[in-house]
């Protein structure tokens, strides 16, 4: 165990000595934490250290939470995955052919609203759920629903809106009541610029000169159920254990969520989860990237191993996650 900890610490120390990594890392085997460490600064201007309770924007890892919420509503028989979304979004182009399953698997054909070339202009101001949907609802579909995989944040905006439509709560309130609170995830919430959030990390990026700079401001209401969660390394491990113990979903529904439905270039996609077969067995998880932050959650289900990496520098951490997994799985 000490050998694992030393190898991971040495690896992360090398990265954080420059500006290649700043954040929190956790690795577990068989439900037990084998490594947890914090590197860099949560705020470089104030020289504030990260802790296990530092809160990071987790970006698209939010989609895995949204998928769990949708499957909870399915378990309660409030919706069916093959329901056409025209029942809920009659003004969405193609809604008669698009199902909830298509939204969950990025196979709806709805264009990705974040591809808007003027994104940063309007991302700086708050948007309501309706305003977000109106940005893409009239646009032609990119392909016939169900024909292929094409990553679309727009689909997860609609899934968040569906949660609100069915429950009468905001999607954030639903998450709080049926995911965060049951798992005692006290550091986790929907990020909002007007809300005072203790231990919130500041976000950074590498500029054209190769130097660290502040990330551009965005209003997180624009990422909605596709990317608005803020969480800590401690809480995401609680979430991992909640998934493992079937606290959030029945075992049958959990495996439905983790079934590969569509093949992309290098991975398959389930319901809100990326799925890959590796030399270490099947890994499920998701990465996240939002201005100033990068994250990855990897769950090696055949080896009962989990790796979580949260960073407040906007550059991919996928290779960091897989490198740590190799250390703990080659012990």
Short mmCIF file of C-alpha atoms in Angstrom, two decimals:
data_model
loop_
_atom_site.label_atom_id
_atom_site.label_comp_id
_atom_site.label_asym_id
_atom_site.label_seq_id
_atom_site.Cartn_x
_atom_site.Cartn_y
_atom_site.Cartn_z
CA UNK A 1 0.00 0.00 0.00
CA UNK A 2 2.80 2.41 0.90
CA UNK A 3 4.46 1.66 -2.45
CA UNK A 4 1.24 2.65 -4.27
CA UNK A 5 0.99 5.89 -2.31
CA UNK A 6 4.62 6.79 -2.94
CA UNK A 7 4.35 6.15 -6.69
CA UNK A 8 1.19 8.21 -7.07
CA UNK A 9 2.55 11.02 -4.91
CA UNK A 10 5.80 11.13 -6.89
CA UNK A 11 3.89 11.22 -10.18
CA UNK A 12 1.51 14.00 -9.09
CA UNK A 13 4.29 16.01 -7.45
CA UNK A 14 6.17 16.13 -10.75
CA UNK A 15 3.06 17.39 -12.54
CA UNK A 16 2.16 19.99 -9.93
CA UNK A 17 5.70 21.38 -9.67
CA UNK A 18 4.93 23.21 -12.92
CA UNK A 19 1.46 24.17 -14.07
CA UNK A 20 0.42 20.80 -15.45
CA UNK A 21 -1.82 19.89 -12.53
CA UNK A 22 -3.58 21.51 -9.59
CA UNK A 23 -6.32 19.69 -7.76
CA UNK A 24 -7.47 16.72 -5.70
CA UNK A 25 -7.09 13.00 -6.40
CA UNK A 26 -8.59 9.88 -4.85
CA UNK A 27 -8.07 6.20 -5.67
CA UNK A 28 -9.83 3.24 -4.09
CA UNK A 29 -9.71 -0.55 -4.22
CA UNK A 30 -12.51 -2.79 -2.96
CA UNK A 31 -14.30 0.21 -1.46
CA UNK A 32 -11.26 1.35 0.57
CA UNK A 33 -9.33 4.54 -0.16
CA UNK A 34 -5.74 3.66 -1.06
CA UNK A 35 -4.67 7.18 -2.00
CA UNK A 36 -5.96 10.68 -1.45
CA UNK A 37 -3.94 13.80 -2.09
CA UNK A 38 -4.16 17.50 -2.87
CA UNK A 39 -1.74 19.40 -5.12
CA UNK A 40 -1.34 22.96 -6.32
CA UNK A 41 -3.64 25.73 -5.09
CA UNK A 42 -7.38 26.23 -4.95
CA UNK A 43 -6.63 29.93 -5.41
CA UNK A 44 -3.20 30.85 -6.74
CA UNK A 45 -3.56 34.57 -6.01
CA UNK A 46 -4.32 33.89 -2.34
CA UNK A 47 -2.06 30.82 -2.15
CA UNK A 48 -4.91 28.73 -0.73
CA UNK A 49 -4.31 24.99 -0.56
CA UNK A 50 -6.75 22.35 -1.76
CA UNK A 51 -8.37 20.07 0.82
CA UNK A 52 -10.67 17.05 0.58
CA UNK A 53 -13.56 19.52 0.81
CA UNK A 54 -12.43 21.90 -1.95
CA UNK A 55 -15.30 22.23 -4.41
CA UNK A 56 -14.65 21.96 -8.13
CA UNK A 57 -16.88 22.36 -11.14
CA UNK A 58 -17.15 18.81 -12.46
CA UNK A 59 -18.58 19.68 -15.88
CA UNK A 60 -19.98 16.76 -17.83
CA UNK A 61 -19.69 14.28 -14.95
CA UNK A 62 -23.00 16.00 -14.13
CA UNK A 63 -24.51 13.95 -16.97
CA UNK A 64 -24.07 10.76 -14.96
CA UNK A 65 -26.10 12.31 -12.13
CA UNK A 66 -28.77 13.42 -14.60
CA UNK A 67 -28.99 9.90 -16.00
CA UNK A 68 -29.42 8.46 -12.50
CA UNK A 69 -32.24 10.94 -11.82
CA UNK A 70 -34.01 9.96 -15.05
CA UNK A 71 -33.67 6.26 -14.19
CA UNK A 72 -35.04 6.91 -10.70
CA UNK A 73 -38.14 8.42 -12.32
CA UNK A 74 -38.29 5.37 -14.59
CA UNK A 75 -38.15 3.07 -11.55
CA UNK A 76 -41.05 5.00 -10.07
CA UNK A 77 -42.94 4.44 -13.36
CA UNK A 78 -43.35 8.18 -13.88
CA UNK A 79 -41.73 7.94 -17.32
CA UNK A 80 -40.67 5.25 -19.78
CA UNK A 81 -37.40 5.34 -21.65
CA UNK A 82 -39.10 4.75 -24.99
CA UNK A 83 -41.48 7.69 -24.47
CA UNK A 84 -41.34 10.14 -27.41
CA UNK A 85 -40.39 13.54 -26.02
CA UNK A 86 -43.20 15.24 -27.97
CA UNK A 87 -45.28 14.63 -24.82
CA UNK A 88 -43.06 17.10 -22.96
CA UNK A 89 -41.40 19.24 -25.65
CA UNK A 90 -43.83 19.60 -28.57
CA UNK A 91 -41.87 22.51 -30.06
CA UNK A 92 -38.58 20.59 -30.28
CA UNK A 93 -37.73 19.74 -33.89
CA UNK A 94 -38.14 15.99 -34.44
CA UNK A 95 -39.73 15.43 -31.03
CA UNK A 96 -42.18 12.87 -32.42
CA UNK A 97 -39.29 10.54 -33.29
CA UNK A 98 -36.91 11.35 -30.42
CA UNK A 99 -37.24 9.28 -27.24
CA UNK A 100 -35.80 9.65 -23.74
CA UNK A 101 -33.44 6.78 -24.63
CA UNK A 102 -32.10 8.86 -27.55
CA UNK A 103 -31.41 11.83 -25.26
CA UNK A 104 -29.59 9.67 -22.70
CA UNK A 105 -27.38 8.03 -25.34
CA UNK A 106 -26.55 11.14 -27.43
CA UNK A 107 -28.34 9.63 -30.42
CA UNK A 108 -31.18 12.14 -30.81
CA UNK A 109 -29.69 14.10 -33.70
CA UNK A 110 -30.24 17.37 -31.79
CA UNK A 111 -27.33 19.71 -32.45
CA UNK A 112 -24.98 20.56 -29.61
CA UNK A 113 -25.82 24.07 -28.42
CA UNK A 114 -22.27 24.68 -27.16
CA UNK A 115 -21.04 24.64 -30.78
CA UNK A 116 -22.51 28.14 -31.15
CA UNK A 117 -19.58 30.37 -32.29
CA UNK A 118 -20.92 33.15 -30.05
CA UNK A 119 -21.10 30.89 -27.00
CA UNK A 120 -18.87 32.93 -24.70
CA UNK A 121 -20.87 36.09 -25.44
CA UNK A 122 -24.08 34.73 -23.96
CA UNK A 123 -22.50 32.24 -21.52
CA UNK A 124 -21.56 35.22 -19.36
CA UNK A 125 -25.23 35.97 -18.61
CA UNK A 126 -27.78 33.74 -16.84
CA UNK A 127 -30.25 31.68 -18.86
CA UNK A 128 -33.52 30.03 -17.86
CA UNK A 129 -34.33 26.46 -18.88
CA UNK A 130 -36.71 27.74 -21.57
CA UNK A 131 -34.12 30.18 -22.93
CA UNK A 132 -31.57 27.37 -23.24
CA UNK A 133 -34.02 25.07 -25.03
CA UNK A 134 -34.99 27.88 -27.42
CA UNK A 135 -31.37 28.09 -28.57
CA UNK A 136 -31.62 24.73 -30.34
CA UNK A 137 -35.26 23.59 -30.51
CA UNK A 138 -35.92 25.04 -33.99
CA UNK A 139 -32.68 23.84 -35.58
CA UNK A 140 -32.81 20.91 -38.04
CA UNK A 141 -31.69 17.54 -36.68
CA UNK A 142 -28.18 16.50 -37.69
CA UNK A 143 -29.38 12.94 -38.41
CA UNK A 144 -32.32 10.60 -37.95
CA UNK A 145 -32.81 9.77 -34.22
CA UNK A 146 -31.12 6.54 -33.20
CA UNK A 147 -28.85 6.32 -36.25
CA UNK A 148 -25.55 7.28 -34.64
CA UNK A 149 -23.74 8.68 -31.61
CA UNK A 150 -23.10 12.42 -31.59
CA UNK A 151 -22.29 14.05 -28.26
CA UNK A 152 -24.90 16.70 -27.50
CA UNK A 153 -25.18 18.78 -24.36
CA UNK A 154 -28.57 19.89 -25.69
CA UNK A 155 -30.04 16.46 -25.00
CA UNK A 156 -29.08 16.71 -21.34
CA UNK A 157 -30.62 20.18 -21.09
CA UNK A 158 -33.87 18.52 -22.20
CA UNK A 159 -33.39 15.72 -19.65
CA UNK A 160 -32.98 18.32 -16.89
CA UNK A 161 -36.12 20.06 -18.13
CA UNK A 162 -37.91 16.69 -18.14
CA UNK A 163 -37.00 16.16 -14.47
CA UNK A 164 -38.48 19.59 -13.72
CA UNK A 165 -41.62 18.86 -15.75
CA UNK A 166 -42.28 15.49 -14.07
CA UNK A 167 -41.41 16.42 -10.47
CA UNK A 168 -42.39 20.09 -10.26
CA UNK A 169 -38.95 20.79 -8.74
CA UNK A 170 -35.89 22.39 -10.28
CA UNK A 171 -33.46 19.71 -11.40
CA UNK A 172 -31.06 20.94 -8.71
CA UNK A 173 -33.67 20.53 -5.98
CA UNK A 174 -34.42 17.03 -7.22
CA UNK A 175 -30.70 16.13 -7.13
CA UNK A 176 -30.49 17.54 -3.61
CA UNK A 177 -33.45 15.53 -2.33
CA UNK A 178 -32.86 12.21 -4.09
CA UNK A 179 -29.09 11.99 -4.68
CA UNK A 180 -27.03 14.44 -2.62
CA UNK A 181 -28.85 14.23 0.74
CA UNK A 182 -29.34 10.44 0.76
CA UNK A 183 -25.59 10.01 0.24
CA UNK A 184 -24.63 12.79 2.71
CA UNK A 185 -22.93 14.74 -0.08
CA UNK A 186 -22.70 17.96 1.91
CA UNK A 187 -20.17 19.63 -0.40
CA UNK A 188 -22.21 19.11 -3.57
CA UNK A 189 -24.70 21.48 -5.17
CA UNK A 190 -25.60 23.24 -8.40
CA UNK A 191 -23.07 25.99 -8.99
CA UNK A 192 -24.42 29.51 -9.24
CA UNK A 193 -22.39 32.75 -9.31
CA UNK A 194 -24.74 34.54 -6.91
CA UNK A 195 -24.53 31.79 -4.29
CA UNK A 196 -21.87 31.98 -1.57
CA UNK A 197 -20.15 28.58 -1.66
CA UNK A 198 -17.46 27.83 0.89
CA UNK A 199 -14.22 26.22 -0.32
CA UNK A 200 -15.01 26.88 -3.99
CA UNK A 201 -11.85 26.57 -6.10
CA UNK A 202 -10.98 29.33 -8.56
CA UNK A 203 -10.60 28.24 -12.19
CA UNK A 204 -7.51 28.77 -14.35
CA UNK A 205 -6.23 28.07 -17.84
CA UNK A 206 -2.91 28.09 -19.69
CA UNK A 207 -2.63 31.15 -21.92
CA UNK A 208 -0.90 31.47 -25.31
CA UNK A 209 2.39 32.28 -23.58
CA UNK A 210 2.20 29.05 -21.60
CA UNK A 211 1.45 30.87 -18.35
CA UNK A 212 -1.33 30.34 -15.85
CA UNK A 213 -4.19 32.84 -16.15
CA UNK A 214 -7.71 33.24 -14.83
CA UNK A 215 -10.34 31.40 -16.86
CA UNK A 216 -13.04 33.50 -18.56
CA UNK A 217 -16.19 34.05 -16.55
CA UNK A 218 -19.24 31.94 -17.39
CA UNK A 219 -22.63 31.75 -15.72
CA UNK A 220 -23.13 28.10 -14.81
CA UNK A 221 -26.91 28.28 -15.33
CA UNK A 222 -26.03 27.86 -19.01
CA UNK A 223 -24.67 24.36 -18.42
CA UNK A 224 -27.79 23.21 -16.54
CA UNK A 225 -28.20 19.42 -16.17
CA UNK A 226 -25.40 18.91 -18.70
CA UNK A 227 -22.65 20.32 -16.48
CA UNK A 228 -23.58 22.56 -13.53
CA UNK A 229 -22.64 20.43 -10.49
CA UNK A 230 -19.91 21.55 -8.11
CA UNK A 231 -18.47 18.89 -5.79
CA UNK A 232 -15.49 17.72 -3.75
CA UNK A 233 -13.27 14.65 -3.96
CA UNK A 234 -14.75 13.46 -0.67
CA UNK A 235 -18.32 13.68 -1.95
CA UNK A 236 -17.62 12.00 -5.27
CA UNK A 237 -16.27 8.99 -3.40
CA UNK A 238 -19.55 8.87 -1.45
CA UNK A 239 -21.32 8.94 -4.81
CA UNK A 240 -19.13 6.11 -6.07
CA UNK A 241 -20.03 4.00 -3.04
CA UNK A 242 -23.71 4.85 -3.45
CA UNK A 243 -23.60 3.52 -7.00
CA UNK A 244 -21.73 0.42 -5.86
CA UNK A 245 -24.22 -0.36 -3.07
CA UNK A 246 -27.29 0.23 -5.28
CA UNK A 247 -28.44 2.99 -2.91
CA UNK A 248 -29.65 5.17 -5.78
CA UNK A 249 -30.90 2.59 -8.27
CA UNK A 250 -31.87 -1.05 -8.19
CA UNK A 251 -29.15 -3.44 -9.37
CA UNK A 252 -31.18 -4.15 -12.52
CA UNK A 253 -31.55 -0.46 -13.34
CA UNK A 254 -27.89 0.22 -12.59
CA UNK A 255 -26.77 -2.37 -15.12
CA UNK A 256 -29.25 -0.97 -17.62
CA UNK A 257 -27.51 2.38 -17.12
CA UNK A 258 -24.06 0.82 -17.65
CA UNK A 259 -25.01 -1.14 -20.77
CA UNK A 260 -23.15 0.02 -23.91
CA UNK A 261 -25.81 1.13 -26.39
CA UNK A 262 -23.86 3.04 -29.02
CA UNK A 263 -20.30 2.81 -30.26
CA UNK A 264 -18.26 5.97 -30.78
CA UNK A 265 -14.69 6.12 -32.09
CA UNK A 266 -12.87 4.83 -29.00
CA UNK A 267 -15.64 4.03 -26.53
CA UNK A 268 -19.28 3.06 -26.12
CA UNK A 269 -21.95 5.08 -24.35
CA UNK A 270 -24.58 3.90 -21.89
CA UNK A 271 -27.02 6.16 -20.09
CA UNK A 272 -24.83 9.09 -19.05
CA UNK A 273 -21.69 6.93 -18.81
CA UNK A 274 -18.74 6.32 -21.12
CA UNK A 275 -17.89 2.61 -21.29
CA UNK A 276 -14.59 1.07 -22.42
CA UNK A 277 -13.04 -2.39 -22.36
CA UNK A 278 -9.40 -2.20 -21.26
CA UNK A 279 -6.63 -4.65 -20.29
CA UNK A 280 -7.92 -4.17 -16.73
CA UNK A 281 -11.48 -5.10 -17.65
CA UNK A 282 -14.45 -2.84 -18.22
CA UNK A 283 -14.19 0.77 -17.08
CA UNK A 284 -17.16 3.12 -16.83
CA UNK A 285 -17.03 6.80 -16.07
CA UNK A 286 -17.08 10.29 -17.49
CA UNK A 287 -14.80 13.24 -18.00
CA UNK A 288 -15.71 16.86 -17.47
CA UNK A 289 -14.36 20.12 -18.78
CA UNK A 290 -15.74 23.59 -18.18
CA UNK A 291 -13.78 26.85 -18.36
CA UNK A 292 -11.18 26.73 -15.58
CA UNK A 293 -11.81 23.10 -14.57
CA UNK A 294 -11.19 19.54 -15.74
CA UNK A 295 -12.21 16.27 -14.14
CA UNK A 296 -12.45 12.54 -14.64
CA UNK A 297 -14.24 9.75 -12.81
CA UNK A 298 -13.16 6.19 -13.66
CA UNK A 299 -14.73 3.05 -12.21
CA UNK A 300 -13.04 -0.26 -13.10
CA UNK A 301 -15.99 -2.48 -12.36
CA UNK A 302 -14.21 -5.83 -12.88
CA UNK A 303 -11.46 -4.84 -10.42
CA UNK A 304 -13.56 -2.82 -7.94
CA UNK A 305 -11.26 0.16 -8.39
CA UNK A 306 -12.13 3.84 -8.69
CA UNK A 307 -10.01 6.85 -9.65
CA UNK A 308 -11.26 10.43 -9.31
CA UNK A 309 -9.27 13.46 -10.48
CA UNK A 310 -10.53 17.03 -10.02
CA UNK A 311 -8.48 19.96 -11.34
CA UNK A 312 -8.92 23.72 -11.37
CA UNK A 313 -6.81 24.12 -14.50
CA UNK A 314 -8.65 23.79 -17.81
CA UNK A 315 -6.69 21.05 -19.53
CA UNK A 316 -7.59 17.36 -19.83
CA UNK A 317 -6.80 15.06 -16.90
CA UNK A 318 -7.73 11.79 -18.63
CA UNK A 319 -4.10 10.66 -18.87
CA UNK A 320 -3.60 11.43 -15.17
CA UNK A 321 -6.58 9.27 -14.28
CA UNK A 322 -5.43 6.32 -16.38
CA UNK A 323 -1.84 6.62 -15.12
CA UNK A 324 -3.04 6.41 -11.51
CA UNK A 325 -5.27 3.45 -12.40
CA UNK A 326 -2.28 1.63 -13.86
CA UNK A 327 -0.33 2.17 -10.64
CA UNK A 328 -3.03 0.77 -8.36
CA UNK A 329 -4.03 -2.09 -10.68
CA UNK A 330 -0.45 -3.22 -11.33
CA UNK A 331 0.41 -3.38 -7.63
#
